[in-house]
């Protein structure tokens, strides 16, 4: 079994990813790719991870779990999406690391699915906006308390990814920047399903339609129709050009709840994030999807 785990991150259109996968469920099933409804596995996965902390998996645990999730569907590849796999938003940052629990939890899953291929898909988001989004849902009243004294300038996604690879080297990781998702949305879904580049999916421009005006989308689709042989890279350049002209400003701008942070803070964190993405892309076993 090829087991695909989409684990968020939080506030990176994770539920929209799930909805898009479900819209393609029938077509994917014909290719041997199962997209179970989240109600079939999210609680089960949570309970299984909790049990694995205390004991090794039973001999038949893997088969029982797959039978419960697949419900007699035949598949070679299965996609599970669970943004709480590594914890709730309020508990995402511990000891200066994003998703500190991720390495141990994935190492436990690797023991359960020891003879299967596990792929983790994880969107990364600029800490300058990600940390405030997490803080918005936290009980603490200031950012320093939420981060438990950690220095926001020292928080790196590459630390999380490297720790996962070290704890579970048999698990491969596919990742991308949340900020790039409107341009690479279709490829993300294809990669999850194991499809070839350029294969059509339902909802390939769902995210783009939210941030581009109706007039822009109408012209964009007309342009695609008149240029049917464009490559994926050419499409992304076209998307970028249309966004420059037709983006809905209110949809691409966001209010940050980060008491005490200045524009200089946000700019500095953004610079560090961009540097960190180069480090992530160089980690062995990691596929980085870029525009």
PDB file of C-alpha atoms in Angstrom:
ATOM      1  CA  UNK A   1       0.000   0.000   0.000  1.00  0.00           C
ATOM      2  CA  UNK A   2       1.131   3.522  -0.774  1.00  0.00           C
ATOM      3  CA  UNK A   3      -0.103   5.518   2.202  1.00  0.00           C
ATOM      4  CA  UNK A   4      -0.344   9.289   1.707  1.00  0.00           C
ATOM      5  CA  UNK A   5      -0.749  11.419   4.842  1.00  0.00           C
ATOM      6  CA  UNK A   6      -1.718  15.038   4.315  1.00  0.00           C
ATOM      7  CA  UNK A   7      -0.914  16.629   7.679  1.00  0.00           C
ATOM      8  CA  UNK A   8      -1.682  20.312   7.149  1.00  0.00           C
ATOM      9  CA  UNK A   9      -0.098  22.502   8.238  1.00  0.00           C
ATOM     10  CA  UNK A  10      -2.829  24.367  10.080  1.00  0.00           C
ATOM     11  CA  UNK A  11      -4.202  27.405   8.239  1.00  0.00           C
ATOM     12  CA  UNK A  12      -2.900  26.327   4.840  1.00  0.00           C
ATOM     13  CA  UNK A  13      -6.233  25.576   3.116  1.00  0.00           C
ATOM     14  CA  UNK A  14      -6.110  22.079   4.615  1.00  0.00           C
ATOM     15  CA  UNK A  15      -9.882  21.537   4.562  1.00  0.00           C
ATOM     16  CA  UNK A  16     -10.090  22.789   0.981  1.00  0.00           C
ATOM     17  CA  UNK A  17      -7.478  20.197   0.013  1.00  0.00           C
ATOM     18  CA  UNK A  18      -9.677  17.510   1.550  1.00  0.00           C
ATOM     19  CA  UNK A  19     -12.757  18.772  -0.296  1.00  0.00           C
ATOM     20  CA  UNK A  20     -10.903  18.795  -3.611  1.00  0.00           C
ATOM     21  CA  UNK A  21      -9.681  15.244  -3.051  1.00  0.00           C
ATOM     22  CA  UNK A  22     -13.234  14.111  -2.302  1.00  0.00           C
ATOM     23  CA  UNK A  23     -14.527  15.798  -5.465  1.00  0.00           C
ATOM     24  CA  UNK A  24     -12.072  13.606  -7.391  1.00  0.00           C
ATOM     25  CA  UNK A  25     -12.823  10.492  -5.350  1.00  0.00           C
ATOM     26  CA  UNK A  26     -14.635   8.597  -8.118  1.00  0.00           C
ATOM     27  CA  UNK A  27     -12.032   9.319 -10.802  1.00  0.00           C
ATOM     28  CA  UNK A  28      -9.161   8.496  -8.449  1.00  0.00           C
ATOM     29  CA  UNK A  29     -10.810   5.239  -7.401  1.00  0.00           C
ATOM     30  CA  UNK A  30     -10.756   4.045 -11.014  1.00  0.00           C
ATOM     31  CA  UNK A  31      -6.969   4.442 -10.859  1.00  0.00           C
ATOM     32  CA  UNK A  32      -6.649   2.448  -7.649  1.00  0.00           C
ATOM     33  CA  UNK A  33      -6.386   5.543  -5.443  1.00  0.00           C
ATOM     34  CA  UNK A  34      -8.707   5.590  -2.429  1.00  0.00           C
ATOM     35  CA  UNK A  35      -9.892   8.844  -0.846  1.00  0.00           C
ATOM     36  CA  UNK A  36     -11.870   7.731   2.229  1.00  0.00           C
ATOM     37  CA  UNK A  37     -14.175  10.218   3.921  1.00  0.00           C
ATOM     38  CA  UNK A  38     -12.460  11.773   6.954  1.00  0.00           C
ATOM     39  CA  UNK A  39     -15.098  10.387   9.291  1.00  0.00           C
ATOM     40  CA  UNK A  40     -13.760   6.900   8.580  1.00  0.00           C
ATOM     41  CA  UNK A  41     -10.280   7.505   9.909  1.00  0.00           C
ATOM     42  CA  UNK A  42      -9.581  10.750  11.780  1.00  0.00           C
ATOM     43  CA  UNK A  43     -10.704   9.494  15.193  1.00  0.00           C
ATOM     44  CA  UNK A  44      -9.275   6.042  14.445  1.00  0.00           C
ATOM     45  CA  UNK A  45      -5.912   7.539  13.499  1.00  0.00           C
ATOM     46  CA  UNK A  46      -5.844   9.668  16.651  1.00  0.00           C
ATOM     47  CA  UNK A  47      -6.649   6.692  18.870  1.00  0.00           C
ATOM     48  CA  UNK A  48      -4.111   4.514  17.077  1.00  0.00           C
ATOM     49  CA  UNK A  49      -1.339   7.066  17.573  1.00  0.00           C
ATOM     50  CA  UNK A  50      -2.206   7.319  21.256  1.00  0.00           C
ATOM     51  CA  UNK A  51      -2.049   3.531  21.623  1.00  0.00           C
ATOM     52  CA  UNK A  52       1.281   3.325  19.792  1.00  0.00           C
ATOM     53  CA  UNK A  53       2.850   5.591  22.409  1.00  0.00           C
ATOM     54  CA  UNK A  54       2.405   2.847  24.990  1.00  0.00           C
ATOM     55  CA  UNK A  55       2.900  -0.379  23.086  1.00  0.00           C
ATOM     56  CA  UNK A  56       4.099  -1.890  19.828  1.00  0.00           C
ATOM     57  CA  UNK A  57       1.355  -2.530  17.267  1.00  0.00           C
ATOM     58  CA  UNK A  58      -0.397  -5.886  17.332  1.00  0.00           C
ATOM     59  CA  UNK A  59       0.452  -8.276  14.509  1.00  0.00           C
ATOM     60  CA  UNK A  60      -2.862  -7.705  12.717  1.00  0.00           C
ATOM     61  CA  UNK A  61      -3.297  -4.019  13.648  1.00  0.00           C
ATOM     62  CA  UNK A  62      -2.328  -2.725  10.238  1.00  0.00           C
ATOM     63  CA  UNK A  63      -4.736  -5.014   8.349  1.00  0.00           C
ATOM     64  CA  UNK A  64      -7.602  -4.312  10.730  1.00  0.00           C
ATOM     65  CA  UNK A  65      -7.079  -0.565  10.389  1.00  0.00           C
ATOM     66  CA  UNK A  66      -6.992  -0.688   6.577  1.00  0.00           C
ATOM     67  CA  UNK A  67     -10.132  -2.843   6.473  1.00  0.00           C
ATOM     68  CA  UNK A  68     -11.982  -0.328   8.630  1.00  0.00           C
ATOM     69  CA  UNK A  69     -10.894   2.632   6.520  1.00  0.00           C
ATOM     70  CA  UNK A  70     -11.199   1.146   3.027  1.00  0.00           C
ATOM     71  CA  UNK A  71     -14.494  -0.648   3.711  1.00  0.00           C
ATOM     72  CA  UNK A  72     -13.901  -3.284   0.972  1.00  0.00           C
ATOM     73  CA  UNK A  73     -12.615  -0.751  -1.589  1.00  0.00           C
ATOM     74  CA  UNK A  74      -9.633  -2.089  -3.546  1.00  0.00           C
ATOM     75  CA  UNK A  75      -6.743   0.341  -3.758  1.00  0.00           C
ATOM     76  CA  UNK A  76      -2.983   0.474  -4.189  1.00  0.00           C
ATOM     77  CA  UNK A  77      -2.772   4.020  -2.855  1.00  0.00           C
ATOM     78  CA  UNK A  78      -4.761   5.664  -0.075  1.00  0.00           C
ATOM     79  CA  UNK A  79      -4.904   9.362   0.829  1.00  0.00           C
ATOM     80  CA  UNK A  80      -5.669  10.384   4.417  1.00  0.00           C
ATOM     81  CA  UNK A  81      -5.933  14.050   5.403  1.00  0.00           C
ATOM     82  CA  UNK A  82      -5.684  15.000   9.064  1.00  0.00           C
ATOM     83  CA  UNK A  83      -4.481  18.472  10.059  1.00  0.00           C
ATOM     84  CA  UNK A  84      -4.536  17.527  13.754  1.00  0.00           C
ATOM     85  CA  UNK A  85      -2.141  14.628  13.189  1.00  0.00           C
ATOM     86  CA  UNK A  86       0.615  16.542  14.981  1.00  0.00           C
ATOM     87  CA  UNK A  87      -1.588  18.393  17.470  1.00  0.00           C
ATOM     88  CA  UNK A  88      -4.046  21.254  17.832  1.00  0.00           C
ATOM     89  CA  UNK A  89      -3.088  24.811  16.772  1.00  0.00           C
ATOM     90  CA  UNK A  90      -2.621  25.987  20.357  1.00  0.00           C
ATOM     91  CA  UNK A  91      -0.027  23.229  20.911  1.00  0.00           C
ATOM     92  CA  UNK A  92       1.831  23.463  17.612  1.00  0.00           C
ATOM     93  CA  UNK A  93       4.931  25.195  18.948  1.00  0.00           C
ATOM     94  CA  UNK A  94       6.865  23.546  21.766  1.00  0.00           C
ATOM     95  CA  UNK A  95      10.478  24.145  22.798  1.00  0.00           C
ATOM     96  CA  UNK A  96      10.969  26.444  19.840  1.00  0.00           C
ATOM     97  CA  UNK A  97       9.927  23.816  17.269  1.00  0.00           C
ATOM     98  CA  UNK A  98       6.862  23.637  15.049  1.00  0.00           C
ATOM     99  CA  UNK A  99       5.115  20.262  15.451  1.00  0.00           C
ATOM    100  CA  UNK A 100       7.585  18.917  17.986  1.00  0.00           C
ATOM    101  CA  UNK A 101       5.510  15.721  18.256  1.00  0.00           C
ATOM    102  CA  UNK A 102       5.641  14.976  14.507  1.00  0.00           C
ATOM    103  CA  UNK A 103       8.881  12.927  14.434  1.00  0.00           C
ATOM    104  CA  UNK A 104       7.772  10.521  17.183  1.00  0.00           C
ATOM    105  CA  UNK A 105       4.243  10.124  15.815  1.00  0.00           C
ATOM    106  CA  UNK A 106       5.448   9.380  12.312  1.00  0.00           C
ATOM    107  CA  UNK A 107       8.070   6.949  13.629  1.00  0.00           C
ATOM    108  CA  UNK A 108       5.237   5.097  15.392  1.00  0.00           C
ATOM    109  CA  UNK A 109       3.156   5.015  12.197  1.00  0.00           C
ATOM    110  CA  UNK A 110       6.166   3.685  10.295  1.00  0.00           C
ATOM    111  CA  UNK A 111       6.242   0.735  12.699  1.00  0.00           C
ATOM    112  CA  UNK A 112       2.554   0.065  12.081  1.00  0.00           C
ATOM    113  CA  UNK A 113       2.883   0.290   8.289  1.00  0.00           C
ATOM    114  CA  UNK A 114       6.338  -1.249   8.199  1.00  0.00           C
ATOM    115  CA  UNK A 115       5.867  -2.942   4.793  1.00  0.00           C
ATOM    116  CA  UNK A 116       4.066  -0.011   3.151  1.00  0.00           C
ATOM    117  CA  UNK A 117       5.323   3.155   1.474  1.00  0.00           C
ATOM    118  CA  UNK A 118       4.412   6.217   3.540  1.00  0.00           C
ATOM    119  CA  UNK A 119       4.466   9.704   2.041  1.00  0.00           C
ATOM    120  CA  UNK A 120       3.784  12.809   4.136  1.00  0.00           C
ATOM    121  CA  UNK A 121       2.429  15.922   2.427  1.00  0.00           C
ATOM    122  CA  UNK A 122       2.845  19.110   4.412  1.00  0.00           C
ATOM    123  CA  UNK A 123       2.356  22.755   3.459  1.00  0.00           C
ATOM    124  CA  UNK A 124       4.774  25.226   5.057  1.00  0.00           C
ATOM    125  CA  UNK A 125       3.762  28.772   5.892  1.00  0.00           C
ATOM    126  CA  UNK A 126       5.754  31.907   6.654  1.00  0.00           C
ATOM    127  CA  UNK A 127       6.147  32.113  10.464  1.00  0.00           C
ATOM    128  CA  UNK A 128       5.444  35.843  10.118  1.00  0.00           C
ATOM    129  CA  UNK A 129       1.808  34.912   9.371  1.00  0.00           C
ATOM    130  CA  UNK A 130       1.679  31.327  10.651  1.00  0.00           C
ATOM    131  CA  UNK A 131       2.565  32.122  14.261  1.00  0.00           C
ATOM    132  CA  UNK A 132      -0.045  34.931  14.495  1.00  0.00           C
ATOM    133  CA  UNK A 133      -2.674  32.587  12.990  1.00  0.00           C
ATOM    134  CA  UNK A 134      -1.871  29.984  15.650  1.00  0.00           C
ATOM    135  CA  UNK A 135      -1.839  32.658  18.362  1.00  0.00           C
ATOM    136  CA  UNK A 136      -5.296  33.846  17.280  1.00  0.00           C
ATOM    137  CA  UNK A 137      -6.675  30.506  18.483  1.00  0.00           C
ATOM    138  CA  UNK A 138      -4.590  30.236  21.649  1.00  0.00           C
ATOM    139  CA  UNK A 139      -5.608  30.999  25.255  1.00  0.00           C
ATOM    140  CA  UNK A 140      -2.506  33.101  25.952  1.00  0.00           C
ATOM    141  CA  UNK A 141      -2.786  36.874  25.823  1.00  0.00           C
ATOM    142  CA  UNK A 142       0.612  37.701  24.357  1.00  0.00           C
ATOM    143  CA  UNK A 143       2.850  36.131  21.742  1.00  0.00           C
ATOM    144  CA  UNK A 144       5.785  35.505  24.083  1.00  0.00           C
ATOM    145  CA  UNK A 145       3.584  33.478  26.423  1.00  0.00           C
ATOM    146  CA  UNK A 146       2.157  31.532  23.486  1.00  0.00           C
ATOM    147  CA  UNK A 147       5.668  30.694  22.256  1.00  0.00           C
ATOM    148  CA  UNK A 148       6.669  29.830  25.844  1.00  0.00           C
ATOM    149  CA  UNK A 149       9.628  32.145  25.637  1.00  0.00           C
ATOM    150  CA  UNK A 150      10.953  30.793  22.333  1.00  0.00           C
ATOM    151  CA  UNK A 151      12.602  33.262  19.976  1.00  0.00           C
ATOM    152  CA  UNK A 152      10.407  33.555  16.853  1.00  0.00           C
ATOM    153  CA  UNK A 153      13.548  34.337  14.843  1.00  0.00           C
ATOM    154  CA  UNK A 154      14.960  30.918  15.746  1.00  0.00           C
ATOM    155  CA  UNK A 155      11.923  28.879  14.662  1.00  0.00           C
ATOM    156  CA  UNK A 156      12.666  26.970  11.474  1.00  0.00           C
ATOM    157  CA  UNK A 157      10.551  24.612   9.382  1.00  0.00           C
ATOM    158  CA  UNK A 158      13.763  22.909   8.311  1.00  0.00           C
ATOM    159  CA  UNK A 159      14.304  21.775  11.916  1.00  0.00           C
ATOM    160  CA  UNK A 160      10.923  20.030  11.884  1.00  0.00           C
ATOM    161  CA  UNK A 161      11.456  18.404   8.495  1.00  0.00           C
ATOM    162  CA  UNK A 162      14.983  17.265   9.374  1.00  0.00           C
ATOM    163  CA  UNK A 163      13.747  15.809  12.685  1.00  0.00           C
ATOM    164  CA  UNK A 164      11.018  13.832  10.884  1.00  0.00           C
ATOM    165  CA  UNK A 165      13.506  12.456   8.384  1.00  0.00           C
ATOM    166  CA  UNK A 166      15.869  11.473  11.201  1.00  0.00           C
ATOM    167  CA  UNK A 167      13.154   9.751  13.257  1.00  0.00           C
ATOM    168  CA  UNK A 168      11.482   8.027  10.293  1.00  0.00           C
ATOM    169  CA  UNK A 169      13.925   7.927   7.350  1.00  0.00           C
ATOM    170  CA  UNK A 170      11.685   5.482   5.483  1.00  0.00           C
ATOM    171  CA  UNK A 171       9.011   8.170   5.186  1.00  0.00           C
ATOM    172  CA  UNK A 172       9.336  10.595   2.287  1.00  0.00           C
ATOM    173  CA  UNK A 173       8.043  14.160   2.497  1.00  0.00           C
ATOM    174  CA  UNK A 174       6.487  16.366  -0.156  1.00  0.00           C
ATOM    175  CA  UNK A 175       6.185  19.996   0.808  1.00  0.00           C
ATOM    176  CA  UNK A 176       5.530  23.446  -0.597  1.00  0.00           C
ATOM    177  CA  UNK A 177       4.958  27.043   0.462  1.00  0.00           C
ATOM    178  CA  UNK A 178       1.409  28.005   1.394  1.00  0.00           C
ATOM    179  CA  UNK A 179       1.985  31.352  -0.297  1.00  0.00           C
ATOM    180  CA  UNK A 180       2.527  29.569  -3.650  1.00  0.00           C
ATOM    181  CA  UNK A 181      -0.579  27.392  -3.500  1.00  0.00           C
ATOM    182  CA  UNK A 182      -2.748  29.308  -6.003  1.00  0.00           C
ATOM    183  CA  UNK A 183      -0.128  28.578  -8.683  1.00  0.00           C
ATOM    184  CA  UNK A 184       0.662  24.970  -7.773  1.00  0.00           C
ATOM    185  CA  UNK A 185      -2.725  23.798  -6.452  1.00  0.00           C
ATOM    186  CA  UNK A 186      -3.395  21.273  -9.227  1.00  0.00           C
ATOM    187  CA  UNK A 187       0.089  19.800  -8.968  1.00  0.00           C
ATOM    188  CA  UNK A 188      -0.289  19.303  -5.211  1.00  0.00           C
ATOM    189  CA  UNK A 189      -3.478  17.292  -5.764  1.00  0.00           C
ATOM    190  CA  UNK A 190      -1.889  15.306  -8.610  1.00  0.00           C
ATOM    191  CA  UNK A 191       1.167  14.482  -6.521  1.00  0.00           C
ATOM    192  CA  UNK A 192      -1.035  13.233  -3.693  1.00  0.00           C
ATOM    193  CA  UNK A 193      -2.888  10.980  -6.122  1.00  0.00           C
ATOM    194  CA  UNK A 194       0.290   9.860  -7.889  1.00  0.00           C
ATOM    195  CA  UNK A 195      -0.862  11.241 -11.233  1.00  0.00           C
ATOM    196  CA  UNK A 196       1.304  12.364 -14.126  1.00  0.00           C
ATOM    197  CA  UNK A 197       1.955  16.048 -14.773  1.00  0.00           C
ATOM    198  CA  UNK A 198      -0.787  17.721 -16.769  1.00  0.00           C
ATOM    199  CA  UNK A 199      -3.500  15.151 -16.050  1.00  0.00           C
ATOM    200  CA  UNK A 200      -6.815  16.888 -15.522  1.00  0.00           C
ATOM    201  CA  UNK A 201      -8.465  16.959 -12.122  1.00  0.00           C
ATOM    202  CA  UNK A 202     -11.709  18.449 -10.850  1.00  0.00           C
ATOM    203  CA  UNK A 203     -11.183  21.783  -9.097  1.00  0.00           C
ATOM    204  CA  UNK A 204      -7.681  22.508 -10.348  1.00  0.00           C
ATOM    205  CA  UNK A 205      -8.271  26.256 -10.068  1.00  0.00           C
ATOM    206  CA  UNK A 206     -10.467  26.327  -6.954  1.00  0.00           C
ATOM    207  CA  UNK A 207      -8.010  28.331  -4.898  1.00  0.00           C
ATOM    208  CA  UNK A 208      -7.208  30.721  -7.718  1.00  0.00           C
ATOM    209  CA  UNK A 209     -10.877  31.590  -8.219  1.00  0.00           C
ATOM    210  CA  UNK A 210     -11.065  32.841  -4.623  1.00  0.00           C
ATOM    211  CA  UNK A 211      -8.379  35.464  -5.065  1.00  0.00           C
ATOM    212  CA  UNK A 212      -9.008  36.512  -8.670  1.00  0.00           C
ATOM    213  CA  UNK A 213     -11.927  38.590  -9.903  1.00  0.00           C
ATOM    214  CA  UNK A 214     -14.678  36.966 -11.948  1.00  0.00           C
ATOM    215  CA  UNK A 215     -13.546  38.920 -14.981  1.00  0.00           C
ATOM    216  CA  UNK A 216      -9.978  37.745 -14.458  1.00  0.00           C
ATOM    217  CA  UNK A 217     -11.030  34.098 -14.154  1.00  0.00           C
ATOM    218  CA  UNK A 218     -13.168  34.378 -17.270  1.00  0.00           C
ATOM    219  CA  UNK A 219     -10.239  35.756 -19.259  1.00  0.00           C
ATOM    220  CA  UNK A 220      -7.833  33.254 -17.706  1.00  0.00           C
ATOM    221  CA  UNK A 221      -9.982  30.256 -18.697  1.00  0.00           C
ATOM    222  CA  UNK A 222     -10.410  31.679 -22.196  1.00  0.00           C
ATOM    223  CA  UNK A 223      -6.640  32.049 -22.469  1.00  0.00           C
ATOM    224  CA  UNK A 224      -6.097  28.439 -21.387  1.00  0.00           C
ATOM    225  CA  UNK A 225      -8.648  27.259 -23.920  1.00  0.00           C
ATOM    226  CA  UNK A 226      -6.873  29.107 -26.716  1.00  0.00           C
ATOM    227  CA  UNK A 227      -3.462  27.736 -25.630  1.00  0.00           C
ATOM    228  CA  UNK A 228      -4.158  24.030 -24.957  1.00  0.00           C
ATOM    229  CA  UNK A 229      -0.556  22.820 -25.221  1.00  0.00           C
ATOM    230  CA  UNK A 230       0.977  24.936 -22.455  1.00  0.00           C
ATOM    231  CA  UNK A 231       3.278  23.205 -19.989  1.00  0.00           C
ATOM    232  CA  UNK A 232       2.719  23.430 -16.231  1.00  0.00           C
ATOM    233  CA  UNK A 233       5.510  25.988 -15.906  1.00  0.00           C
ATOM    234  CA  UNK A 234       3.965  28.108 -18.652  1.00  0.00           C
ATOM    235  CA  UNK A 235       0.583  27.925 -16.913  1.00  0.00           C
ATOM    236  CA  UNK A 236       2.136  29.167 -13.692  1.00  0.00           C
ATOM    237  CA  UNK A 237       3.670  32.152 -15.434  1.00  0.00           C
ATOM    238  CA  UNK A 238       0.264  32.912 -16.949  1.00  0.00           C
ATOM    239  CA  UNK A 239      -1.390  32.605 -13.524  1.00  0.00           C
ATOM    240  CA  UNK A 240       1.167  35.009 -12.072  1.00  0.00           C
ATOM    241  CA  UNK A 241       0.528  37.511 -14.848  1.00  0.00           C
ATOM    242  CA  UNK A 242      -3.246  37.341 -14.391  1.00  0.00           C
ATOM    243  CA  UNK A 243      -2.927  37.718 -10.620  1.00  0.00           C
ATOM    244  CA  UNK A 244      -0.842  40.838 -11.108  1.00  0.00           C
ATOM    245  CA  UNK A 245      -3.775  42.368 -12.951  1.00  0.00           C
ATOM    246  CA  UNK A 246      -6.903  40.738 -11.504  1.00  0.00           C
ATOM    247  CA  UNK A 247      -6.104  39.736  -7.911  1.00  0.00           C
ATOM    248  CA  UNK A 248      -8.706  40.740  -5.296  1.00  0.00           C
ATOM    249  CA  UNK A 249      -6.652  42.757  -2.833  1.00  0.00           C
ATOM    250  CA  UNK A 250      -8.926  42.060   0.148  1.00  0.00           C
ATOM    251  CA  UNK A 251      -8.457  38.324  -0.394  1.00  0.00           C
ATOM    252  CA  UNK A 252      -4.654  38.360  -0.519  1.00  0.00           C
ATOM    253  CA  UNK A 253      -4.109  40.787   2.344  1.00  0.00           C
ATOM    254  CA  UNK A 254      -4.544  39.653   5.922  1.00  0.00           C
ATOM    255  CA  UNK A 255      -4.679  41.223   9.351  1.00  0.00           C
ATOM    256  CA  UNK A 256      -2.049  39.872  11.724  1.00  0.00           C
ATOM    257  CA  UNK A 257      -2.723  39.478  15.427  1.00  0.00           C
ATOM    258  CA  UNK A 258       0.849  39.741  16.704  1.00  0.00           C
ATOM    259  CA  UNK A 259       1.089  42.191  19.621  1.00  0.00           C
ATOM    260  CA  UNK A 260       4.469  43.856  19.763  1.00  0.00           C
ATOM    261  CA  UNK A 261       5.529  42.884  16.263  1.00  0.00           C
ATOM    262  CA  UNK A 262       6.506  45.654  13.864  1.00  0.00           C
ATOM    263  CA  UNK A 263       6.787  45.760  10.090  1.00  0.00           C
ATOM    264  CA  UNK A 264      10.516  45.219  10.588  1.00  0.00           C
ATOM    265  CA  UNK A 265       9.782  42.061  12.590  1.00  0.00           C
ATOM    266  CA  UNK A 266       7.552  40.689   9.845  1.00  0.00           C
ATOM    267  CA  UNK A 267      10.038  41.549   7.107  1.00  0.00           C
ATOM    268  CA  UNK A 268      12.907  39.936   8.999  1.00  0.00           C
ATOM    269  CA  UNK A 269      10.915  36.763   9.666  1.00  0.00           C
ATOM    270  CA  UNK A 270       9.927  36.615   6.000  1.00  0.00           C
ATOM    271  CA  UNK A 271      13.564  36.876   4.901  1.00  0.00           C
ATOM    272  CA  UNK A 272      14.499  34.042   7.268  1.00  0.00           C
ATOM    273  CA  UNK A 273      11.595  31.942   5.966  1.00  0.00           C
ATOM    274  CA  UNK A 274      12.722  32.358   2.374  1.00  0.00           C
ATOM    275  CA  UNK A 275      16.248  31.301   3.335  1.00  0.00           C
ATOM    276  CA  UNK A 276      14.861  28.347   5.275  1.00  0.00           C
ATOM    277  CA  UNK A 277      12.916  27.100   2.251  1.00  0.00           C
ATOM    278  CA  UNK A 278      16.208  26.649   0.414  1.00  0.00           C
ATOM    279  CA  UNK A 279      17.390  24.498   3.334  1.00  0.00           C
ATOM    280  CA  UNK A 280      14.182  22.450   3.308  1.00  0.00           C
ATOM    281  CA  UNK A 281      14.499  21.755  -0.414  1.00  0.00           C
ATOM    282  CA  UNK A 282      17.989  20.334   0.122  1.00  0.00           C
ATOM    283  CA  UNK A 283      17.017  17.800   2.803  1.00  0.00           C
ATOM    284  CA  UNK A 284      17.368  14.240   1.439  1.00  0.00           C
ATOM    285  CA  UNK A 285      14.033  12.494   1.004  1.00  0.00           C
ATOM    286  CA  UNK A 286      12.154  15.752   0.566  1.00  0.00           C
ATOM    287  CA  UNK A 287      10.359  16.820  -2.618  1.00  0.00           C
ATOM    288  CA  UNK A 288       9.777  20.567  -2.678  1.00  0.00           C
ATOM    289  CA  UNK A 289       7.084  21.813  -5.066  1.00  0.00           C
ATOM    290  CA  UNK A 290       7.953  25.293  -6.309  1.00  0.00           C
ATOM    291  CA  UNK A 291       6.108  27.525  -8.794  1.00  0.00           C
TER     292      UNK A 291
END
